[in-house]
PDB file of N, CA and C in Angstrom:
ATOM      1  N   UNK A  12     154.938 165.600 -21.297  1.00 47.00           N
ATOM      2  CA  UNK A  12     154.833 166.072 -19.937  1.00 47.00           C
ATOM      3  C   UNK A  12     154.177 167.447 -19.960  1.00 47.00           C
ATOM      4  N   UNK A  13     153.237 167.709 -19.046  1.00 46.00           N
ATOM      5  CA  UNK A  13     152.607 169.014 -19.000  1.00 46.00           C
ATOM      6  C   UNK A  13     153.622 170.099 -18.653  1.00 46.00           C
ATOM      7  N   UNK A  14     153.342 171.313 -19.080  1.00 48.00           N
ATOM      8  CA  UNK A  14     154.223 172.431 -18.754  1.00 48.00           C
ATOM      9  C   UNK A  14     153.905 172.947 -17.364  1.00 48.00           C
ATOM     10  N   UNK A  15     154.841 173.662 -16.769  1.00 44.00           N
ATOM     11  CA  UNK A  15     154.587 174.208 -15.447  1.00 44.00           C
ATOM     12  C   UNK A  15     154.232 175.677 -15.551  1.00 44.00           C
ATOM     13  N   UNK A  16     153.522 176.156 -14.553  1.00 48.00           N
ATOM     14  CA  UNK A  16     153.087 177.540 -14.508  1.00 48.00           C
ATOM     15  C   UNK A  16     154.213 178.433 -14.004  1.00 48.00           C
ATOM     16  N   UNK A  17     153.879 179.701 -13.853  1.00 43.00           N
ATOM     17  CA  UNK A  17     154.852 180.645 -13.326  1.00 43.00           C
ATOM     18  C   UNK A  17     155.101 180.371 -11.852  1.00 43.00           C
ATOM     19  N   UNK A  18     156.122 181.006 -11.331  1.00 48.00           N
ATOM     20  CA  UNK A  18     156.479 180.786  -9.925  1.00 48.00           C
ATOM     21  C   UNK A  18     155.363 181.264  -9.005  1.00 48.00           C
ATOM     22  N   UNK A  19     155.198 180.561  -7.900  1.00 47.00           N
ATOM     23  CA  UNK A  19     154.204 180.936  -6.906  1.00 47.00           C
ATOM     24  C   UNK A  19     154.807 181.948  -5.947  1.00 47.00           C
ATOM     25  N   UNK A  20     153.997 182.419  -5.023  1.00 45.00           N
ATOM     26  CA  UNK A  20     154.439 183.413  -4.061  1.00 45.00           C
ATOM     27  C   UNK A  20     155.577 182.895  -3.183  1.00 45.00           C
ATOM     28  N   UNK A  21     155.596 181.597  -2.884  1.00 59.00           N
ATOM     29  CA  UNK A  21     156.650 181.061  -2.024  1.00 59.00           C
ATOM     30  C   UNK A  21     157.949 180.800  -2.796  1.00 59.00           C
ATOM     31  N   UNK A  22     157.968 181.140  -4.080  1.00 63.00           N
ATOM     32  CA  UNK A  22     159.187 181.032  -4.869  1.00 63.00           C
ATOM     33  C   UNK A  22     159.379 179.692  -5.551  1.00 63.00           C
ATOM     34  N   UNK A  23     158.519 178.725  -5.295  1.00 62.00           N
ATOM     35  CA  UNK A  23     158.649 177.416  -5.923  1.00 62.00           C
ATOM     36  C   UNK A  23     157.912 177.404  -7.261  1.00 62.00           C
ATOM     37  N   UNK A  24     158.438 176.603  -8.165  1.00 61.00           N
ATOM     38  CA  UNK A  24     157.737 176.401  -9.425  1.00 61.00           C
ATOM     39  C   UNK A  24     156.493 175.566  -9.159  1.00 61.00           C
ATOM     40  N   UNK A  25     155.532 175.693 -10.002  1.00 64.00           N
ATOM     41  CA  UNK A  25     154.296 174.930  -9.841  1.00 64.00           C
ATOM     42  C   UNK A  25     154.090 174.124 -11.114  1.00 64.00           C
ATOM     43  N   UNK A  26     153.717 172.898 -10.943  1.00 61.00           N
ATOM     44  CA  UNK A  26     153.501 171.985 -12.058  1.00 61.00           C
ATOM     45  C   UNK A  26     152.021 171.992 -12.417  1.00 61.00           C
ATOM     46  N   UNK A  27     151.717 172.247 -13.676  1.00 69.00           N
ATOM     47  CA  UNK A  27     150.325 172.168 -14.117  1.00 69.00           C
ATOM     48  C   UNK A  27     149.933 170.707 -14.168  1.00 69.00           C
ATOM     49  N   UNK A  28     148.892 170.364 -13.453  1.00 75.00           N
ATOM     50  CA  UNK A  28     148.424 168.981 -13.437  1.00 75.00           C
ATOM     51  C   UNK A  28     147.093 168.923 -14.152  1.00 75.00           C
ATOM     52  N   UNK A  29     147.070 168.189 -15.228  1.00 79.00           N
ATOM     53  CA  UNK A  29     145.875 168.030 -16.048  1.00 79.00           C
ATOM     54  C   UNK A  29     144.784 167.336 -15.232  1.00 79.00           C
ATOM     55  N   UNK A  30     143.611 167.956 -15.123  1.00 80.00           N
ATOM     56  CA  UNK A  30     142.536 167.322 -14.355  1.00 80.00           C
ATOM     57  C   UNK A  30     142.086 165.985 -14.947  1.00 80.00           C
ATOM     58  N   UNK A  31     142.368 165.751 -16.193  1.00 84.00           N
ATOM     59  CA  UNK A  31     141.978 164.503 -16.847  1.00 84.00           C
ATOM     60  C   UNK A  31     143.073 163.441 -16.786  1.00 84.00           C
ATOM     61  N   UNK A  32     144.238 163.795 -16.244  1.00 88.00           N
ATOM     62  CA  UNK A  32     145.352 162.847 -16.188  1.00 88.00           C
ATOM     63  C   UNK A  32     145.025 161.715 -15.216  1.00 88.00           C
ATOM     64  N   UNK A  33     145.385 160.528 -15.619  1.00 90.00           N
ATOM     65  CA  UNK A  33     145.171 159.369 -14.750  1.00 90.00           C
ATOM     66  C   UNK A  33     146.301 159.295 -13.725  1.00 90.00           C
ATOM     67  N   UNK A  34     146.092 158.474 -12.718  1.00 91.00           N
ATOM     68  CA  UNK A  34     147.148 158.259 -11.728  1.00 91.00           C
ATOM     69  C   UNK A  34     148.393 157.697 -12.410  1.00 91.00           C
ATOM     70  N   UNK A  35     148.195 156.843 -13.383  1.00 92.00           N
ATOM     71  CA  UNK A  35     149.316 156.269 -14.134  1.00 92.00           C
ATOM     72  C   UNK A  35     150.117 157.368 -14.833  1.00 92.00           C
ATOM     73  N   UNK A  36     149.418 158.297 -15.487  1.00 92.00           N
ATOM     74  CA  UNK A  36     150.096 159.411 -16.159  1.00 92.00           C
ATOM     75  C   UNK A  36     150.863 160.274 -15.162  1.00 92.00           C
ATOM     76  N   UNK A  37     150.247 160.535 -14.019  1.00 93.00           N
ATOM     77  CA  UNK A  37     150.905 161.354 -13.006  1.00 93.00           C
ATOM     78  C   UNK A  37     152.148 160.672 -12.449  1.00 93.00           C
ATOM     79  N   UNK A  38     152.080 159.368 -12.256  1.00 94.00           N
ATOM     80  CA  UNK A  38     153.259 158.652 -11.778  1.00 94.00           C
ATOM     81  C   UNK A  38     154.363 158.641 -12.826  1.00 94.00           C
ATOM     82  N   UNK A  39     153.985 158.578 -14.099  1.00 94.00           N
ATOM     83  CA  UNK A  39     154.994 158.686 -15.163  1.00 94.00           C
ATOM     84  C   UNK A  39     155.654 160.057 -15.140  1.00 94.00           C
ATOM     85  N   UNK A  40     154.847 161.121 -14.956  1.00 93.00           N
ATOM     86  CA  UNK A  40     155.403 162.468 -14.855  1.00 93.00           C
ATOM     87  C   UNK A  40     156.334 162.585 -13.657  1.00 93.00           C
ATOM     88  N   UNK A  41     155.920 162.026 -12.524  1.00 94.00           N
ATOM     89  CA  UNK A  41     156.754 162.079 -11.321  1.00 94.00           C
ATOM     90  C   UNK A  41     158.086 161.387 -11.568  1.00 94.00           C
ATOM     91  N   UNK A  42     158.047 160.236 -12.217  1.00 95.00           N
ATOM     92  CA  UNK A  42     159.270 159.504 -12.518  1.00 95.00           C
ATOM     93  C   UNK A  42     160.181 160.339 -13.408  1.00 95.00           C
ATOM     94  N   UNK A  43     159.589 161.009 -14.378  1.00 95.00           N
ATOM     95  CA  UNK A  43     160.379 161.836 -15.290  1.00 95.00           C
ATOM     96  C   UNK A  43     161.047 162.993 -14.542  1.00 95.00           C
ATOM     97  N   UNK A  44     160.287 163.706 -13.693  1.00 94.00           N
ATOM     98  CA  UNK A  44     160.856 164.818 -12.917  1.00 94.00           C
ATOM     99  C   UNK A  44     161.984 164.321 -12.019  1.00 94.00           C
ATOM    100  N   UNK A  45     161.769 163.184 -11.365  1.00 96.00           N
ATOM    101  CA  UNK A  45     162.782 162.678 -10.449  1.00 96.00           C
ATOM    102  C   UNK A  45     164.013 162.164 -11.199  1.00 96.00           C
ATOM    103  N   UNK A  46     163.840 161.661 -12.410  1.00 97.00           N
ATOM    104  CA  UNK A  46     164.992 161.260 -13.216  1.00 97.00           C
ATOM    105  C   UNK A  46     165.806 162.483 -13.640  1.00 97.00           C
ATOM    106  N   UNK A  47     165.120 163.592 -13.948  1.00 96.00           N
ATOM    107  CA  UNK A  47     165.842 164.839 -14.249  1.00 96.00           C
ATOM    108  C   UNK A  47     166.673 165.258 -13.039  1.00 96.00           C
ATOM    109  N   UNK A  48     166.068 165.207 -11.861  1.00 96.00           N
ATOM    110  CA  UNK A  48     166.780 165.585 -10.635  1.00 96.00           C
ATOM    111  C   UNK A  48     167.971 164.671 -10.403  1.00 96.00           C
ATOM    112  N   UNK A  49     167.778 163.396 -10.627  1.00 96.00           N
ATOM    113  CA  UNK A  49     168.862 162.420 -10.444  1.00 96.00           C
ATOM    114  C   UNK A  49     170.012 162.705 -11.414  1.00 96.00           C
ATOM    115  N   UNK A  50     169.676 162.966 -12.662  1.00 96.00           N
ATOM    116  CA  UNK A  50     170.710 163.259 -13.650  1.00 96.00           C
ATOM    117  C   UNK A  50     171.480 164.524 -13.318  1.00 96.00           C
ATOM    118  N   UNK A  51     170.758 165.548 -12.895  1.00 95.00           N
ATOM    119  CA  UNK A  51     171.407 166.809 -12.541  1.00 95.00           C
ATOM    120  C   UNK A  51     172.281 166.640 -11.305  1.00 95.00           C
ATOM    121  N   UNK A  52     171.834 165.836 -10.347  1.00 96.00           N
ATOM    122  CA  UNK A  52     172.633 165.572  -9.150  1.00 96.00           C
ATOM    123  C   UNK A  52     173.932 164.869  -9.517  1.00 96.00           C
ATOM    124  N   UNK A  53     173.852 163.882 -10.383  1.00 95.00           N
ATOM    125  CA  UNK A  53     175.055 163.175 -10.826  1.00 95.00           C
ATOM    126  C   UNK A  53     176.023 164.089 -11.556  1.00 95.00           C
ATOM    127  N   UNK A  54     175.495 164.914 -12.433  1.00 93.00           N
ATOM    128  CA  UNK A  54     176.327 165.851 -13.178  1.00 93.00           C
ATOM    129  C   UNK A  54     176.999 166.836 -12.228  1.00 93.00           C
ATOM    130  N   UNK A  55     176.229 167.359 -11.297  1.00 93.00           N
ATOM    131  CA  UNK A  55     176.767 168.321 -10.339  1.00 93.00           C
ATOM    132  C   UNK A  55     177.853 167.673  -9.464  1.00 93.00           C
ATOM    133  N   UNK A  56     177.618 166.457  -9.026  1.00 93.00           N
ATOM    134  CA  UNK A  56     178.620 165.759  -8.213  1.00 93.00           C
ATOM    135  C   UNK A  56     179.916 165.567  -9.001  1.00 93.00           C
ATOM    136  N   UNK A  57     179.801 165.177 -10.262  1.00 93.00           N
ATOM    137  CA  UNK A  57     180.997 165.011 -11.099  1.00 93.00           C
ATOM    138  C   UNK A  57     181.746 166.327 -11.256  1.00 93.00           C
ATOM    139  N   UNK A  58     181.025 167.407 -11.484  1.00 91.00           N
ATOM    140  CA  UNK A  58     181.669 168.714 -11.655  1.00 91.00           C
ATOM    141  C   UNK A  58     182.392 169.152 -10.385  1.00 91.00           C
ATOM    142  N   UNK A  59     181.764 168.930  -9.233  1.00 91.00           N
ATOM    143  CA  UNK A  59     182.395 169.321  -7.968  1.00 91.00           C
ATOM    144  C   UNK A  59     183.643 168.478  -7.717  1.00 91.00           C
ATOM    145  N   UNK A  60     183.572 167.169  -7.999  1.00 92.00           N
ATOM    146  CA  UNK A  60     184.734 166.296  -7.793  1.00 92.00           C
ATOM    147  C   UNK A  60     185.907 166.689  -8.693  1.00 92.00           C
ATOM    148  N   UNK A  61     185.621 167.129  -9.893  1.00 92.00           N
ATOM    149  CA  UNK A  61     186.680 167.410 -10.864  1.00 92.00           C
ATOM    150  C   UNK A  61     187.207 168.833 -10.808  1.00 92.00           C
ATOM    151  N   UNK A  62     186.534 169.713 -10.083  1.00 89.00           N
ATOM    152  CA  UNK A  62     186.963 171.115 -10.091  1.00 89.00           C
ATOM    153  C   UNK A  62     187.943 171.395  -8.961  1.00 89.00           C
ATOM    154  N   UNK A  63     188.786 172.408  -9.192  1.00 89.00           N
ATOM    155  CA  UNK A  63     189.737 172.832  -8.171  1.00 89.00           C
ATOM    156  C   UNK A  63     189.088 173.789  -7.181  1.00 89.00           C
ATOM    157  N   UNK A  64     188.109 174.530  -7.667  1.00 91.00           N
ATOM    158  CA  UNK A  64     187.388 175.451  -6.789  1.00 91.00           C
ATOM    159  C   UNK A  64     185.906 175.363  -7.138  1.00 91.00           C
ATOM    160  N   UNK A  65     185.083 175.718  -6.181  1.00 87.00           N
ATOM    161  CA  UNK A  65     183.633 175.630  -6.362  1.00 87.00           C
ATOM    162  C   UNK A  65     183.043 177.027  -6.335  1.00 87.00           C
ATOM    163  N   UNK A  66     182.244 177.345  -7.336  1.00 90.00           N
ATOM    164  CA  UNK A  66     181.507 178.607  -7.373  1.00 90.00           C
ATOM    165  C   UNK A  66     180.233 178.400  -6.542  1.00 90.00           C
ATOM    166  N   UNK A  67     180.224 178.947  -5.357  1.00 90.00           N
ATOM    167  CA  UNK A  67     179.115 178.713  -4.422  1.00 90.00           C
ATOM    168  C   UNK A  67     177.781 179.206  -4.956  1.00 90.00           C
ATOM    169  N   UNK A  68     177.776 180.296  -5.694  1.00 93.00           N
ATOM    170  CA  UNK A  68     176.518 180.816  -6.248  1.00 93.00           C
ATOM    171  C   UNK A  68     175.954 179.832  -7.269  1.00 93.00           C
ATOM    172  N   UNK A  69     176.803 179.353  -8.164  1.00 91.00           N
ATOM    173  CA  UNK A  69     176.350 178.387  -9.168  1.00 91.00           C
ATOM    174  C   UNK A  69     175.932 177.072  -8.515  1.00 91.00           C
ATOM    175  N   UNK A  70     176.654 176.656  -7.496  1.00 92.00           N
ATOM    176  CA  UNK A  70     176.302 175.436  -6.778  1.00 92.00           C
ATOM    177  C   UNK A  70     174.939 175.587  -6.115  1.00 92.00           C
ATOM    178  N   UNK A  71     174.713 176.733  -5.488  1.00 92.00           N
ATOM    179  CA  UNK A  71     173.422 176.982  -4.834  1.00 92.00           C
ATOM    180  C   UNK A  71     172.282 176.982  -5.849  1.00 92.00           C
ATOM    181  N   UNK A  72     172.487 177.608  -7.006  1.00 93.00           N
ATOM    182  CA  UNK A  72     171.449 177.615  -8.044  1.00 93.00           C
ATOM    183  C   UNK A  72     171.160 176.207  -8.543  1.00 93.00           C
ATOM    184  N   UNK A  73     172.206 175.419  -8.700  1.00 93.00           N
ATOM    185  CA  UNK A  73     172.024 174.034  -9.147  1.00 93.00           C
ATOM    186  C   UNK A  73     171.256 173.219  -8.115  1.00 93.00           C
ATOM    187  N   UNK A  74     171.567 173.412  -6.843  1.00 94.00           N
ATOM    188  CA  UNK A  74     170.857 172.697  -5.788  1.00 94.00           C
ATOM    189  C   UNK A  74     169.392 173.127  -5.720  1.00 94.00           C
ATOM    190  N   UNK A  75     169.139 174.416  -5.959  1.00 94.00           N
ATOM    191  CA  UNK A  75     167.751 174.894  -5.994  1.00 94.00           C
ATOM    192  C   UNK A  75     166.993 174.279  -7.167  1.00 94.00           C
ATOM    193  N   UNK A  76     167.670 174.105  -8.294  1.00 93.00           N
ATOM    194  CA  UNK A  76     167.031 173.465  -9.449  1.00 93.00           C
ATOM    195  C   UNK A  76     166.679 172.016  -9.118  1.00 93.00           C
ATOM    196  N   UNK A  77     167.577 171.322  -8.462  1.00 95.00           N
ATOM    197  CA  UNK A  77     167.313 169.940  -8.061  1.00 95.00           C
ATOM    198  C   UNK A  77     166.141 169.894  -7.092  1.00 95.00           C
ATOM    199  N   UNK A  78     166.119 170.822  -6.141  1.00 94.00           N
ATOM    200  CA  UNK A  78     165.018 170.904  -5.182  1.00 94.00           C
ATOM    201  C   UNK A  78     163.684 171.084  -5.907  1.00 94.00           C
ATOM    202  N   UNK A  79     163.671 171.958  -6.899  1.00 92.00           N
ATOM    203  CA  UNK A  79     162.432 172.217  -7.645  1.00 92.00           C
ATOM    204  C   UNK A  79     161.989 170.997  -8.427  1.00 92.00           C
ATOM    205  N   UNK A  80     162.911 170.319  -9.085  1.00 94.00           N
ATOM    206  CA  UNK A  80     162.560 169.108  -9.836  1.00 94.00           C
ATOM    207  C   UNK A  80     162.000 168.040  -8.908  1.00 94.00           C
ATOM    208  N   UNK A  81     162.628 167.881  -7.757  1.00 94.00           N
ATOM    209  CA  UNK A  81     162.147 166.881  -6.802  1.00 94.00           C
ATOM    210  C   UNK A  81     160.786 167.277  -6.243  1.00 94.00           C
ATOM    211  N   UNK A  82     160.599 168.563  -5.983  1.00 93.00           N
ATOM    212  CA  UNK A  82     159.308 169.046  -5.485  1.00 93.00           C
ATOM    213  C   UNK A  82     158.198 168.753  -6.498  1.00 93.00           C
ATOM    214  N   UNK A  83     158.480 168.975  -7.767  1.00 92.00           N
ATOM    215  CA  UNK A  83     157.484 168.725  -8.796  1.00 92.00           C
ATOM    216  C   UNK A  83     157.169 167.232  -8.893  1.00 92.00           C
ATOM    217  N   UNK A  84     158.180 166.395  -8.759  1.00 94.00           N
ATOM    218  CA  UNK A  84     157.954 164.954  -8.763  1.00 94.00           C
ATOM    219  C   UNK A  84     157.109 164.515  -7.587  1.00 94.00           C
ATOM    220  N   UNK A  85     157.373 165.085  -6.423  1.00 93.00           N
ATOM    221  CA  UNK A  85     156.600 164.739  -5.234  1.00 93.00           C
ATOM    222  C   UNK A  85     155.154 165.207  -5.390  1.00 93.00           C
ATOM    223  N   UNK A  86     154.947 166.387  -5.965  1.00 91.00           N
ATOM    224  CA  UNK A  86     153.587 166.885  -6.186  1.00 91.00           C
ATOM    225  C   UNK A  86     152.807 165.959  -7.123  1.00 91.00           C
ATOM    226  N   UNK A  87     153.447 165.497  -8.183  1.00 92.00           N
ATOM    227  CA  UNK A  87     152.782 164.558  -9.091  1.00 92.00           C
ATOM    228  C   UNK A  87     152.427 163.265  -8.367  1.00 92.00           C
ATOM    229  N   UNK A  88     153.343 162.780  -7.529  1.00 94.00           N
ATOM    230  CA  UNK A  88     153.086 161.558  -6.772  1.00 94.00           C
ATOM    231  C   UNK A  88     151.923 161.746  -5.809  1.00 94.00           C
ATOM    232  N   UNK A  89     151.890 162.882  -5.131  1.00 93.00           N
ATOM    233  CA  UNK A  89     150.798 163.164  -4.189  1.00 93.00           C
ATOM    234  C   UNK A  89     149.461 163.236  -4.914  1.00 93.00           C
ATOM    235  N   UNK A  90     149.438 163.870  -6.081  1.00 92.00           N
ATOM    236  CA  UNK A  90     148.201 163.951  -6.860  1.00 92.00           C
ATOM    237  C   UNK A  90     147.765 162.566  -7.331  1.00 92.00           C
ATOM    238  N   UNK A  91     148.720 161.749  -7.740  1.00 94.00           N
ATOM    239  CA  UNK A  91     148.385 160.387  -8.176  1.00 94.00           C
ATOM    240  C   UNK A  91     147.785 159.602  -7.018  1.00 94.00           C
ATOM    241  N   UNK A  92     148.363 159.749  -5.843  1.00 94.00           N
ATOM    242  CA  UNK A  92     147.844 159.049  -4.671  1.00 94.00           C
ATOM    243  C   UNK A  92     146.428 159.524  -4.356  1.00 94.00           C
ATOM    244  N   UNK A  93     146.214 160.820  -4.418  1.00 91.00           N
ATOM    245  CA  UNK A  93     144.872 161.357  -4.160  1.00 91.00           C
ATOM    246  C   UNK A  93     143.864 160.821  -5.170  1.00 91.00           C
ATOM    247  N   UNK A  94     144.244 160.775  -6.426  1.00 91.00           N
ATOM    248  CA  UNK A  94     143.317 160.279  -7.454  1.00 91.00           C
ATOM    249  C   UNK A  94     143.027 158.794  -7.279  1.00 91.00           C
ATOM    250  N   UNK A  95     144.035 158.015  -6.903  1.00 92.00           N
ATOM    251  CA  UNK A  95     143.794 156.597  -6.659  1.00 92.00           C
ATOM    252  C   UNK A  95     142.858 156.412  -5.463  1.00 92.00           C
ATOM    253  N   UNK A  96     143.032 157.240  -4.442  1.00 91.00           N
ATOM    254  CA  UNK A  96     142.162 157.149  -3.264  1.00 91.00           C
ATOM    255  C   UNK A  96     140.731 157.526  -3.622  1.00 91.00           C
ATOM    256  N   UNK A  97     140.560 158.584  -4.415  1.00 88.00           N
ATOM    257  CA  UNK A  97     139.216 158.989  -4.842  1.00 88.00           C
ATOM    258  C   UNK A  97     138.571 157.909  -5.695  1.00 88.00           C
ATOM    259  N   UNK A  98     139.348 157.330  -6.603  1.00 86.00           N
ATOM    260  CA  UNK A  98     138.814 156.258  -7.452  1.00 86.00           C
ATOM    261  C   UNK A  98     138.398 155.055  -6.609  1.00 86.00           C
ATOM    262  N   UNK A  99     139.205 154.721  -5.635  1.00 87.00           N
ATOM    263  CA  UNK A  99     138.887 153.587  -4.766  1.00 87.00           C
ATOM    264  C   UNK A  99     137.613 153.876  -3.963  1.00 87.00           C
ATOM    265  N   UNK A 100     137.498 155.097  -3.443  1.00 87.00           N
ATOM    266  CA  UNK A 100     136.302 155.464  -2.682  1.00 87.00           C
ATOM    267  C   UNK A 100     135.071 155.473  -3.580  1.00 87.00           C
ATOM    268  N   UNK A 101     135.222 155.976  -4.798  1.00 83.00           N
ATOM    269  CA  UNK A 101     134.101 155.998  -5.747  1.00 83.00           C
ATOM    270  C   UNK A 101     133.659 154.583  -6.088  1.00 83.00           C
ATOM    271  N   UNK A 102     134.630 153.704  -6.330  1.00 82.00           N
ATOM    272  CA  UNK A 102     134.300 152.320  -6.661  1.00 82.00           C
ATOM    273  C   UNK A 102     133.622 151.615  -5.484  1.00 82.00           C
ATOM    274  N   UNK A 103     134.094 151.877  -4.268  1.00 81.00           N
ATOM    275  CA  UNK A 103     133.484 151.278  -3.085  1.00 81.00           C
ATOM    276  C   UNK A 103     132.064 151.797  -2.903  1.00 81.00           C
ATOM    277  N   UNK A 104     131.857 153.082  -3.148  1.00 77.00           N
ATOM    278  CA  UNK A 104     130.526 153.668  -3.028  1.00 77.00           C
ATOM    279  C   UNK A 104     129.586 153.072  -4.073  1.00 77.00           C
ATOM    280  N   UNK A 105     130.087 152.900  -5.287  1.00 71.00           N
ATOM    281  CA  UNK A 105     129.277 152.300  -6.348  1.00 71.00           C
ATOM    282  C   UNK A 105     128.919 150.861  -5.980  1.00 71.00           C
ATOM    283  N   UNK A 106     129.880 150.109  -5.457  1.00 69.00           N
ATOM    284  CA  UNK A 106     129.635 148.729  -5.055  1.00 69.00           C
ATOM    285  C   UNK A 106     128.572 148.676  -3.957  1.00 69.00           C
ATOM    286  N   UNK A 107     128.706 149.550  -2.959  1.00 72.00           N
ATOM    287  CA  UNK A 107     127.713 149.569  -1.868  1.00 72.00           C
ATOM    288  C   UNK A 107     126.323 149.921  -2.365  1.00 72.00           C
ATOM    289  N   UNK A 108     126.241 150.819  -3.349  1.00 77.00           N
ATOM    290  CA  UNK A 108     124.945 151.186  -3.918  1.00 77.00           C
ATOM    291  C   UNK A 108     124.316 150.002  -4.645  1.00 77.00           C
ATOM    292  N   UNK A 109     125.114 149.280  -5.413  1.00 67.00           N
ATOM    293  CA  UNK A 109     124.627 148.108  -6.148  1.00 67.00           C
ATOM    294  C   UNK A 109     124.168 147.040  -5.155  1.00 67.00           C
ATOM    295  N   UNK A 110     124.919 146.794  -4.109  1.00 67.00           N
ATOM    296  CA  UNK A 110     124.552 145.793  -3.115  1.00 67.00           C
ATOM    297  C   UNK A 110     123.252 146.193  -2.423  1.00 67.00           C
ATOM    298  N   UNK A 111     123.135 147.468  -2.077  1.00 73.00           N
ATOM    299  CA  UNK A 111     121.924 147.943  -1.406  1.00 73.00           C
ATOM    300  C   UNK A 111     120.701 147.777  -2.309  1.00 73.00           C
ATOM    301  N   UNK A 112     120.840 148.071  -3.592  1.00 73.00           N
ATOM    302  CA  UNK A 112     119.723 147.905  -4.525  1.00 73.00           C
ATOM    303  C   UNK A 112     119.353 146.434  -4.671  1.00 73.00           C
ATOM    304  N   UNK A 113     120.354 145.566  -4.729  1.00 74.00           N
ATOM    305  CA  UNK A 113     120.094 144.131  -4.868  1.00 74.00           C
ATOM    306  C   UNK A 113     119.371 143.594  -3.633  1.00 74.00           C
ATOM    307  N   UNK A 114     119.796 144.034  -2.467  1.00 71.00           N
ATOM    308  CA  UNK A 114     119.153 143.580  -1.230  1.00 71.00           C
ATOM    309  C   UNK A 114     117.732 144.116  -1.101  1.00 71.00           C
ATOM    310  N   UNK A 115     117.478 145.296  -1.661  1.00 72.00           N
ATOM    311  CA  UNK A 115     116.147 145.901  -1.575  1.00 72.00           C
ATOM    312  C   UNK A 115     115.141 145.168  -2.479  1.00 72.00           C
ATOM    313  N   UNK A 116     115.665 144.536  -3.500  1.00 68.00           N
ATOM    314  CA  UNK A 116     114.769 143.842  -4.444  1.00 68.00           C
ATOM    315  C   UNK A 116     114.370 142.549  -3.931  1.00 68.00           C
TER     316      UNK A 116
END
């Protein structure tokens, strides 16, 4: 999985997305980020259920971590969708060019 960059101005982590990554690779990355978020959510839920008191600061930090993991997964998914759309448009453009050349001959 690619590493993420430093925090942005809005305070969210940013995921480095390899310009050469395929949509398939990006969807795999998204799945991985979302599985991390899912695991952390389950762990946090278990801890809250089993504890007598809740440390609100630690709970808030944990929820922010989950938010960041989910945000990174969504960003990977959005990039994968964009790349699939570009590939589809490129393929359609190539097809139209081939058809136009064939008709011109």
